[in-house]
Backbone as JSON, one array per atom type, in Angstrom:
{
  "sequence": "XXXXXXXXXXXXXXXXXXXXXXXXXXXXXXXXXXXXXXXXXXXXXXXXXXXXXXXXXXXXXXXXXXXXXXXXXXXXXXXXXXXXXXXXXXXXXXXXXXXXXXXXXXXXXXXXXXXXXXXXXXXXXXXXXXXXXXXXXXXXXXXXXXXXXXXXXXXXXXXXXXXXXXXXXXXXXXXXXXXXXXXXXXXXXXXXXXXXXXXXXXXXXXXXXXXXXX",
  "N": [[-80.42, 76.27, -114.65], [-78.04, 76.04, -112.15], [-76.67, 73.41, -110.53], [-77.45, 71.59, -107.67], [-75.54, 71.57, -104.63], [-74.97, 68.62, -102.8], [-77.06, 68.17, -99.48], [-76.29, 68.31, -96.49], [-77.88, 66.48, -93.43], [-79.03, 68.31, -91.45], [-79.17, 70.47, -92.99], [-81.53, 69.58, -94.84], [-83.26, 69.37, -93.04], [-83.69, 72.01, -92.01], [-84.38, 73.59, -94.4], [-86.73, 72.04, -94.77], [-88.51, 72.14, -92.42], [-88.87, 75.22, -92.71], [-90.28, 75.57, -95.02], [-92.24, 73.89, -94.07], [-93.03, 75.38, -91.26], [-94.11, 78.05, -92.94], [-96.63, 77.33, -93.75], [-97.7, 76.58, -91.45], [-97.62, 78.0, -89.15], [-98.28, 80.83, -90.05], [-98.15, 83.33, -88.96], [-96.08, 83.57, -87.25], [-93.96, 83.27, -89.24], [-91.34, 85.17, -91.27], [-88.86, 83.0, -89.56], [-87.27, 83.02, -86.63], [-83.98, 82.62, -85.3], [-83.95, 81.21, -82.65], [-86.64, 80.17, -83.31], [-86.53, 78.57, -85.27], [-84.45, 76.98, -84.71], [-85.36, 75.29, -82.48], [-87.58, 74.44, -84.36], [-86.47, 72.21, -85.81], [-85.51, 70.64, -83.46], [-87.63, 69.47, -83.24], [-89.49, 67.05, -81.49], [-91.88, 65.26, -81.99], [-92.85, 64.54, -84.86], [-90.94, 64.04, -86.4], [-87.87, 62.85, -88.03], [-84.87, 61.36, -88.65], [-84.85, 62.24, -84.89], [-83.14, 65.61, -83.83], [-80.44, 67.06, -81.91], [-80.01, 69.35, -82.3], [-77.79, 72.57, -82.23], [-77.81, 76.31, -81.61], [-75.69, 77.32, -82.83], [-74.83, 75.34, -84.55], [-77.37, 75.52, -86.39], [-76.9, 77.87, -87.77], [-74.82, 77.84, -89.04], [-75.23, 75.77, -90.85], [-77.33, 77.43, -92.17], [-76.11, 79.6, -93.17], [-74.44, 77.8, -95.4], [-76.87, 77.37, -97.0], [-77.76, 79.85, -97.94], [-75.42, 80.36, -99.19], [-76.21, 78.59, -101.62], [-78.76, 80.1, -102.37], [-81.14, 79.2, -100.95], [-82.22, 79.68, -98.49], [-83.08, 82.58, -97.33], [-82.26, 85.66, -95.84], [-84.04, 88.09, -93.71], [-83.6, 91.18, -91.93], [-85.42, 93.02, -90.41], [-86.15, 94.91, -87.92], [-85.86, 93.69, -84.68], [-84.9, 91.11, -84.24], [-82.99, 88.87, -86.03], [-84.53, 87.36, -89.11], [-85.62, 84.01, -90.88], [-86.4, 82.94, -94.24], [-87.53, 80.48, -96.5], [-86.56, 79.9, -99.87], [-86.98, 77.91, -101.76], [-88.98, 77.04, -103.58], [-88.57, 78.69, -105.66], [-85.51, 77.74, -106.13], [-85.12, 75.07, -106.21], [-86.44, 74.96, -108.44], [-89.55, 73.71, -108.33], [-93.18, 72.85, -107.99], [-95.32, 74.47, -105.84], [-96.77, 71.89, -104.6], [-95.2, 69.38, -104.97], [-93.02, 70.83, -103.44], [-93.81, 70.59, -101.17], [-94.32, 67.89, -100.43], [-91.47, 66.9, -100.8], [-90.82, 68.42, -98.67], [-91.84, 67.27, -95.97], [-90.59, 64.38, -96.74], [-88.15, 65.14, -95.68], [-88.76, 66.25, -93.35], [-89.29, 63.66, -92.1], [-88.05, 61.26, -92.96], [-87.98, 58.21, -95.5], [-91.14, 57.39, -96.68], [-94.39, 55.74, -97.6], [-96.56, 56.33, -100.45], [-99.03, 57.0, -100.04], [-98.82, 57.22, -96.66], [-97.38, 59.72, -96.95], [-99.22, 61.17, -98.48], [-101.25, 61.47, -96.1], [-99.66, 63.05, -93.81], [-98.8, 65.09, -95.06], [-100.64, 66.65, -94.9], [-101.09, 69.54, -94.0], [-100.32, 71.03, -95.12], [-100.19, 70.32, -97.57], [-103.21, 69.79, -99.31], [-103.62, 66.64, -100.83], [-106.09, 64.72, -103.31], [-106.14, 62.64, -103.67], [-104.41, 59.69, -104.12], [-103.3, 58.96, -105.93], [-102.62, 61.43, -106.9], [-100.33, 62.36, -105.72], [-98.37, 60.12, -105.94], [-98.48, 60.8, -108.6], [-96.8, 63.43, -108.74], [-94.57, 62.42, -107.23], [-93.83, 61.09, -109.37], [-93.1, 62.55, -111.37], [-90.95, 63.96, -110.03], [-88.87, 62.29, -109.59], [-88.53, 61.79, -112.66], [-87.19, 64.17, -112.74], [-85.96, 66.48, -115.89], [-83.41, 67.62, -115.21], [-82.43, 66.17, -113.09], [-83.18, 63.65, -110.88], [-85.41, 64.3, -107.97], [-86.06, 62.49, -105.77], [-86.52, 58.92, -104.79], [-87.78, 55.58, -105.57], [-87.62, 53.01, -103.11], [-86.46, 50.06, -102.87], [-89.15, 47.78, -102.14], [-89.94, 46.17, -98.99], [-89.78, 43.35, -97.14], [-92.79, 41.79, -96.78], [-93.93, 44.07, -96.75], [-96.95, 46.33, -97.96], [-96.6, 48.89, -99.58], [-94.75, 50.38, -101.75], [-91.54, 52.63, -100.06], [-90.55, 55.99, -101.05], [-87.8, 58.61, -101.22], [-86.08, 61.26, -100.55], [-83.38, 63.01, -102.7], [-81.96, 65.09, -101.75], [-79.7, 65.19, -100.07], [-78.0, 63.55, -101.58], [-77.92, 59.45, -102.02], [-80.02, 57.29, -100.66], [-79.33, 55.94, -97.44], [-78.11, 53.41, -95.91], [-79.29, 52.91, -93.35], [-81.93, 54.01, -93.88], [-82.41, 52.56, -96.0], [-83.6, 50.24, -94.56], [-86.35, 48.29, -92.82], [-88.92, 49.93, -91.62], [-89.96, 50.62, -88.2], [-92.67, 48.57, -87.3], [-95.36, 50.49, -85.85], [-97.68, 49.66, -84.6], [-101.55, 50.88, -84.59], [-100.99, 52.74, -87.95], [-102.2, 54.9, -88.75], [-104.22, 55.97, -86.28], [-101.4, 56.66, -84.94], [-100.37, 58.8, -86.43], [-102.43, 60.67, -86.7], [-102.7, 61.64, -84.17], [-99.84, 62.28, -83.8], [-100.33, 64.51, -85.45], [-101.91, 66.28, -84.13], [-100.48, 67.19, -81.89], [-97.9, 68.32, -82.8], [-100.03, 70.36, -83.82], [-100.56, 71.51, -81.41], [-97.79, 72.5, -80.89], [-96.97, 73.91, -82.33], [-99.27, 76.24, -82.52], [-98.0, 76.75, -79.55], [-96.08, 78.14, -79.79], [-96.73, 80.15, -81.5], [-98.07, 81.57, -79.46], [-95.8, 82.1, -77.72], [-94.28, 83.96, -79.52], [-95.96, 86.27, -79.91], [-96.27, 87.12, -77.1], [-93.43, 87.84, -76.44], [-93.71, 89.73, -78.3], [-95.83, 91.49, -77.35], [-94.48, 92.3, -74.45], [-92.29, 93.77, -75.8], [-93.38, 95.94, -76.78], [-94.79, 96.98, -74.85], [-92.38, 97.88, -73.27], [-91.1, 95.86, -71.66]],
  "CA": [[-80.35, 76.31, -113.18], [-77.43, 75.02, -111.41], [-76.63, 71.94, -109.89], [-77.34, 71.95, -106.17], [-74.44, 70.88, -103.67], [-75.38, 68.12, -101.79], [-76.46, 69.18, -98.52], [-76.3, 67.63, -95.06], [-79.08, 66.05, -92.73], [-79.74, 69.28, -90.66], [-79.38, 71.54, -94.23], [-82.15, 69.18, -95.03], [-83.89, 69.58, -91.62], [-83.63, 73.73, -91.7], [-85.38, 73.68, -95.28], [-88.17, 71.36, -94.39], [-88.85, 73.33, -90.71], [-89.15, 76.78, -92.91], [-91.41, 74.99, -95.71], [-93.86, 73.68, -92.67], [-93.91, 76.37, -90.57], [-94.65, 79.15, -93.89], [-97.59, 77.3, -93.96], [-98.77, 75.81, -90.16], [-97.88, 79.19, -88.41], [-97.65, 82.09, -91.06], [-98.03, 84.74, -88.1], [-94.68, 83.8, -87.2], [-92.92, 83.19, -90.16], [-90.0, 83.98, -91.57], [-88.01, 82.32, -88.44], [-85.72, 83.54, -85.84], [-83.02, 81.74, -85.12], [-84.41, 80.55, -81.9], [-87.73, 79.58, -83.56], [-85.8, 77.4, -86.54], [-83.63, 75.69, -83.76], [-86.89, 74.55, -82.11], [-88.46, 73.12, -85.08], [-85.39, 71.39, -85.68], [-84.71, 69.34, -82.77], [-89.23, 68.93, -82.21], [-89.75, 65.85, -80.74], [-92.84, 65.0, -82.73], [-92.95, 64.86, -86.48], [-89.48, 64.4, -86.83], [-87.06, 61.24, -88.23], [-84.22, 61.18, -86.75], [-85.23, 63.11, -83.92], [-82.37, 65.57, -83.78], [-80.46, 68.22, -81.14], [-78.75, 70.63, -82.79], [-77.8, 73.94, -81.7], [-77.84, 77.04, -82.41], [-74.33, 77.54, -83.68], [-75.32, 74.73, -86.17], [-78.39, 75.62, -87.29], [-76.68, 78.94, -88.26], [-73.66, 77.3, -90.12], [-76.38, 75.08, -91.95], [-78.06, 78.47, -92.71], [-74.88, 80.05, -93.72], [-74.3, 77.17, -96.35], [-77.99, 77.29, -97.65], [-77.99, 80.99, -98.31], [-74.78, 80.01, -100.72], [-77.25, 78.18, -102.51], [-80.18, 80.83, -102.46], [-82.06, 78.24, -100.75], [-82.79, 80.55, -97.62], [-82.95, 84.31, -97.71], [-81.94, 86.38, -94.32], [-84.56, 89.31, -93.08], [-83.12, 92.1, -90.88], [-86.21, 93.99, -90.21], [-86.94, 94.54, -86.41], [-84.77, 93.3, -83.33], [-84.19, 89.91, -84.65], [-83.04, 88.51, -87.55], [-85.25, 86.36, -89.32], [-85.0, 83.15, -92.13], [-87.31, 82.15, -94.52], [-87.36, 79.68, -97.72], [-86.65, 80.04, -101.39], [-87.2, 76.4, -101.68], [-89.41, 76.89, -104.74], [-87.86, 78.8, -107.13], [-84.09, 77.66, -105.62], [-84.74, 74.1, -106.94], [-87.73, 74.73, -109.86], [-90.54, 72.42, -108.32], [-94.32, 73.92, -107.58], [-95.92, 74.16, -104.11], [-97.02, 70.91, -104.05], [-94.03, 69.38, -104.88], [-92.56, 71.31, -102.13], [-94.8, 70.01, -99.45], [-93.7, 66.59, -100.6], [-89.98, 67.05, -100.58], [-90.1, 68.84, -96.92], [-92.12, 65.82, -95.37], [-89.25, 63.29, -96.57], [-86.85, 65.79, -95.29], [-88.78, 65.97, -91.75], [-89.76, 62.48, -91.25], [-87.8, 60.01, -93.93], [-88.96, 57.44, -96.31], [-92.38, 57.29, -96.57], [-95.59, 55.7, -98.95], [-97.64, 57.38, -100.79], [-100.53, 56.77, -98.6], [-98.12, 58.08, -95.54], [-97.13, 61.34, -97.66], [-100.75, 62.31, -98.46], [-101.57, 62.03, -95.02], [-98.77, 63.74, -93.0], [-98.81, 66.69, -96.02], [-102.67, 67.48, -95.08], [-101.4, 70.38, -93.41], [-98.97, 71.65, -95.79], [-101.32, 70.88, -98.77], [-104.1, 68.43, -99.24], [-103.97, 65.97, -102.19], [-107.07, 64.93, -103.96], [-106.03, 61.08, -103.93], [-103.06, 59.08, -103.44], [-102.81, 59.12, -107.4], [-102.12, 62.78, -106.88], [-99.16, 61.9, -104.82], [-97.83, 59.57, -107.0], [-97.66, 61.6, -110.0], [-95.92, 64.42, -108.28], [-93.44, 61.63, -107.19], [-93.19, 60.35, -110.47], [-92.35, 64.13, -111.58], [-89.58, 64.43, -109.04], [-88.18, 61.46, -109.92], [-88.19, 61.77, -113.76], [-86.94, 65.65, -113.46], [-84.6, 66.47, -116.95], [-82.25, 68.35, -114.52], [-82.29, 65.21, -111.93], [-84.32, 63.25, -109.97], [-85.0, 64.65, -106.3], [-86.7, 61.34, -105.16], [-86.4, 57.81, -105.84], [-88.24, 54.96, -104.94], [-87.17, 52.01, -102.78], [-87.21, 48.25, -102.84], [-89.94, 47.47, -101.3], [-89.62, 45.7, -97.8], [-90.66, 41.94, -96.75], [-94.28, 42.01, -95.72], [-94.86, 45.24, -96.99], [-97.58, 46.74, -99.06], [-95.85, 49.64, -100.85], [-92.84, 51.02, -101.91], [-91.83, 53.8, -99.78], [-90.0, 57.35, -101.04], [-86.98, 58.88, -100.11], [-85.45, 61.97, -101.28], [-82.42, 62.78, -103.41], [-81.13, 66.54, -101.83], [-78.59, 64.32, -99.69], [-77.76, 62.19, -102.0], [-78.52, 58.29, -102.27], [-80.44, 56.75, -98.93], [-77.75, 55.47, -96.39], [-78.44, 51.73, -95.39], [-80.76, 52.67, -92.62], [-83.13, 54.39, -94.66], [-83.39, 51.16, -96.87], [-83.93, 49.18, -93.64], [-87.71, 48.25, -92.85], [-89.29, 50.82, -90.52], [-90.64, 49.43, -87.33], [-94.25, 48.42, -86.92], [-95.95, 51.22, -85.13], [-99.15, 49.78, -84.52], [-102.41, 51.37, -85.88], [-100.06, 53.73, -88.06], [-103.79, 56.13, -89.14], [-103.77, 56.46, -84.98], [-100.24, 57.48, -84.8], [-99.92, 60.0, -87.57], [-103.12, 61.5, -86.24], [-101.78, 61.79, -82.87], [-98.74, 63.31, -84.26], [-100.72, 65.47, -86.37], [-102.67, 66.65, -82.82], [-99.33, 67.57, -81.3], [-97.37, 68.96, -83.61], [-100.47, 71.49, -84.37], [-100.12, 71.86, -80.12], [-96.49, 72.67, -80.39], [-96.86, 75.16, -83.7], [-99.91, 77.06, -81.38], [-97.6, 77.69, -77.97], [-94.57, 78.84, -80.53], [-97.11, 81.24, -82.01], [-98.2, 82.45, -78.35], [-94.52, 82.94, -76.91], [-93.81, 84.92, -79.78], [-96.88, 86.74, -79.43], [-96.32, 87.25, -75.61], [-92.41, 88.41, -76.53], [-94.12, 90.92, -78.98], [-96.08, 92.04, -76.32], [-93.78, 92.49, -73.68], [-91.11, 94.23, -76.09], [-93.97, 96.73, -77.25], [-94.76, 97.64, -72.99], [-90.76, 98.28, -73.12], [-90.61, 94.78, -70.6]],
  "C": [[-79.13, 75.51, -112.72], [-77.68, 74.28, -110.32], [-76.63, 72.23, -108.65], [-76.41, 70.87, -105.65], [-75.35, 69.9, -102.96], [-75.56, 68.25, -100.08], [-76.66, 68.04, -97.68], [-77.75, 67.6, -94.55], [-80.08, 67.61, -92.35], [-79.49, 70.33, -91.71], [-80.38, 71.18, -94.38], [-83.59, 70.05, -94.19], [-84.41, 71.27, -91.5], [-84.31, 73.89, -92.83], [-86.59, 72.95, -94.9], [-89.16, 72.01, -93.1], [-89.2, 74.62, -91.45], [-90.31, 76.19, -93.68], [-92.54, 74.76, -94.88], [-93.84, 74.75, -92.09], [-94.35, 77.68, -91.33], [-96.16, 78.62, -93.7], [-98.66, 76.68, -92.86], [-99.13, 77.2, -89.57], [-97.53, 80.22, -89.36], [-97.66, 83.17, -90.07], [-96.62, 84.98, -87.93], [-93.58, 83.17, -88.13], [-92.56, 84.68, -91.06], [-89.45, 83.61, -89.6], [-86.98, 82.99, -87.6], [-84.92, 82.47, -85.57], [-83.26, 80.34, -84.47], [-85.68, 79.52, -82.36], [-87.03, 78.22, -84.7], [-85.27, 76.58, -85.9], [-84.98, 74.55, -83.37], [-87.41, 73.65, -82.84], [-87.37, 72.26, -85.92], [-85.16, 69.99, -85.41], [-86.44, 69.12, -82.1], [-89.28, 67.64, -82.47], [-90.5, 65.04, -81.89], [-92.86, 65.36, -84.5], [-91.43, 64.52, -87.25], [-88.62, 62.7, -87.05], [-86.28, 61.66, -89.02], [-85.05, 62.51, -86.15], [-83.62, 63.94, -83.56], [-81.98, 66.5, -82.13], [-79.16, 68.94, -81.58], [-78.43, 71.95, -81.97], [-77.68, 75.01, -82.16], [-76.7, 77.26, -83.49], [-74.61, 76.45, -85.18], [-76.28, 74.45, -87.01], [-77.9, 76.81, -88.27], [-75.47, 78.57, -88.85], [-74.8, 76.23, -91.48], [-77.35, 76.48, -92.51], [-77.23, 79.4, -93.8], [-74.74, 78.8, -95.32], [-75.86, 77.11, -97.37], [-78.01, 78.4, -98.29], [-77.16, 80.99, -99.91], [-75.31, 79.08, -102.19], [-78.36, 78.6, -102.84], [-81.22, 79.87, -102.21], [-82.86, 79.09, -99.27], [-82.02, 81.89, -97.74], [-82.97, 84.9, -96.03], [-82.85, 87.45, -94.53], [-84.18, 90.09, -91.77], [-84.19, 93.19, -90.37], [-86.55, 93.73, -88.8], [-86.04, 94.76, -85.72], [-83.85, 91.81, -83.87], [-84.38, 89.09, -86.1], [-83.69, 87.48, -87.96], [-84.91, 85.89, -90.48], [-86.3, 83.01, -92.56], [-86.7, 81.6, -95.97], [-87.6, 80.49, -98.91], [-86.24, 78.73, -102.18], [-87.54, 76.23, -103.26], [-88.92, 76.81, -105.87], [-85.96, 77.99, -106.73], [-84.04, 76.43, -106.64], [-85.62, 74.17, -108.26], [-88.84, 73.76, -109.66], [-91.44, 73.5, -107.86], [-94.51, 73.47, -106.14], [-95.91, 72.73, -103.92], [-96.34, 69.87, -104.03], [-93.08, 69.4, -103.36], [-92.69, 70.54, -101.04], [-94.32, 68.58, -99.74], [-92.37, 66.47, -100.22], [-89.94, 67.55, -98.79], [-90.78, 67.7, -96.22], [-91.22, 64.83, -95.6], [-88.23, 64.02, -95.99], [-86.78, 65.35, -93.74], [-88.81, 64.77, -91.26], [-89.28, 60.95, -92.12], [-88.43, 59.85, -94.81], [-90.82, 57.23, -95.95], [-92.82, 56.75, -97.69], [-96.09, 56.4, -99.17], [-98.27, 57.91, -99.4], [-100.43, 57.59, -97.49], [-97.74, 59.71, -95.87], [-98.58, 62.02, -97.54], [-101.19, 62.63, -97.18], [-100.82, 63.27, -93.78], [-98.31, 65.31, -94.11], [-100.13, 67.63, -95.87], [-101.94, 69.08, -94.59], [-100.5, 71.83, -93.97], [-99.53, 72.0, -97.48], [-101.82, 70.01, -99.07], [-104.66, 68.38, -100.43], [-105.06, 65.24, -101.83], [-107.39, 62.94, -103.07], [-104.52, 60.96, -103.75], [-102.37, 59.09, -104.62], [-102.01, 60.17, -107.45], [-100.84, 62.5, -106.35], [-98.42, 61.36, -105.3], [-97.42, 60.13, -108.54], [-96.95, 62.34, -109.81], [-94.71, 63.91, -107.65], [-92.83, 61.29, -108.23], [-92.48, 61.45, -111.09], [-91.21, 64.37, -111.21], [-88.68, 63.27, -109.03], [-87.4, 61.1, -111.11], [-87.42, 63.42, -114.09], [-85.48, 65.58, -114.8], [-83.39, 66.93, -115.97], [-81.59, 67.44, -112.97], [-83.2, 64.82, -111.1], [-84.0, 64.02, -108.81], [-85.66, 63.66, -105.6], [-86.25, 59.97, -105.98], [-87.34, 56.51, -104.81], [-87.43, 54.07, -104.8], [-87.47, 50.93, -102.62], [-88.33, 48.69, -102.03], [-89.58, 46.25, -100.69], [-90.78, 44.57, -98.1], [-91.92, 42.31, -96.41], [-94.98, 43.26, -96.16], [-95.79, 45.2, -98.05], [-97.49, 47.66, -99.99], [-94.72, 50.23, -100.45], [-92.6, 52.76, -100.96], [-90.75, 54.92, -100.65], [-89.11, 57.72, -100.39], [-86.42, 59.75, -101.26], [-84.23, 62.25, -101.64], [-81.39, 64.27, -102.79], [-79.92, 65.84, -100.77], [-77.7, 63.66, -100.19], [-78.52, 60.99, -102.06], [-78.99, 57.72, -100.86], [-79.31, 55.69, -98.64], [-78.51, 54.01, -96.41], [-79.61, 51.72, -93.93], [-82.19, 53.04, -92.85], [-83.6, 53.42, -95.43], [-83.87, 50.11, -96.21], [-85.4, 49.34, -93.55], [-87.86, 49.19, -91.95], [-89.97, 49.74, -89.5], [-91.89, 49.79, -87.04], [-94.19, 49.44, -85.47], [-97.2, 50.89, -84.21], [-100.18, 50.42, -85.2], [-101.69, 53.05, -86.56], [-101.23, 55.12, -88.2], [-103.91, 56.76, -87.55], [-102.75, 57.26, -84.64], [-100.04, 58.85, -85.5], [-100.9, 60.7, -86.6], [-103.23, 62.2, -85.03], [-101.03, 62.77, -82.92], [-99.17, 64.81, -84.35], [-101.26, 66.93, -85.06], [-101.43, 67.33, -82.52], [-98.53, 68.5, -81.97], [-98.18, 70.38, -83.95], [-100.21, 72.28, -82.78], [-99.06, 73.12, -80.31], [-96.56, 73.89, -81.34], [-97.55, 76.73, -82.66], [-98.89, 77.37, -80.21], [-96.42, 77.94, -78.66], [-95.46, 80.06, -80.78], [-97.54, 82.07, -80.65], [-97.29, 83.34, -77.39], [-94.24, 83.79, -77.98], [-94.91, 86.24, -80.21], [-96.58, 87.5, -78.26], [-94.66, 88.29, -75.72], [-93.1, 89.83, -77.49], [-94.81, 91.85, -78.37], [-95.81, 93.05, -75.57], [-92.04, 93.63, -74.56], [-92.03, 95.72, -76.68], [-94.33, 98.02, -75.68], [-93.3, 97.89, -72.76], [-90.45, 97.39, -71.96], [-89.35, 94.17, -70.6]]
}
């Protein structure tokens, strides 16, 4: 298998957005343009929080494809994206779901992975989590994770993935106390399923309206 190019934040960002939404909203996957921008620059779930646009979600799409990392569909009115995440780099589903959570939302712990992956694919134990780190860390063909010091005060080491490269200096910085973080995530988790639901209704409502010739 060759060596993958190192890609950029929002290359990152545009694989992790197709990985989650194959498996939050499958009605509307693969992605239109518009829909990939969206889960992009969403508010919720996301670290950094970005605002891209279209023009550079579709130059970051353009460079992924040269890596058979996303595949273009022309069937319809509008062109749609979806992932070849799997076989592109050689890791299994669950794997996957690991790698696109550090993509969408940084470093993370275990602990923080298993929970913010429930919806993508729900490990057993936190063990589980950890071995499939330790996997992606020891791969013969290169690590795609690595773990980091662990921070003053903290209680574990968090995760941070390798398709960038090596974590920048703010990724090795401490994250800032959230408060009750089990609150927050679950919060998130609330919202984020929100925001997935009224994507799947406008394009619903556009399917609609393009079927009545509106």
């Amino acid at each position: 298998m060759p060596a993958l190019t190192e890609l950029s934040l929002l290359e990152t960002r545009v694989l992790g957005v197709l990985v989650e939404k194959q498996r939050t909203v499958p009605d509307t996957y693969p992605l239109s343009l518009n829909a990939l921008t969206a889960g992009c620059n969403q508010k919720t779930s996301r670290d950094p929080v970005l605002d891209a646009s279209e023009a550079d979600v579709a130059e970051a799409i353009v460079n992924l494809k040269r890596q058979s990392l996303v595949m273009e569909s022309s069937g319809g009115r509008v062109t749609r994206y979806a992932h070849n995440f799997e076989r592109g780099i050689g890791v299994p589903t669950q794997a996957a779901a690991l790698l696109a959570i550090l993509m969408l939302r940084g470093p993370q712990t275990a602990g923080e992975l298993r929970i913010n992956c429930e919806r993508l694919h729900k490990f057993a134990d936190i063990g589980t989590v950890e071995a499939f780190l330790q996997e992606l860390a020891e791969r013969a063909e290169g690590p795609l994770v690595t773990e980091l010091p662990r921070q003053p005060g903290a209680r574990e080491n968090r995760w941070a993935h390798l398709l960038s490269g090596q974590p920048g200096a703010e990724q090795l910085a401490a994250p800032i106390a959230s408060g009750n973080t089990a609150s927050s995530n679950g919060l998130e988790a609330r919202v984020s399923r929100l925001e997935d639901e009224v994507a799947q209704l406008r394009t619903t409502l556009a399917q609609l309206h393009a079927a009545l010739g509106n």
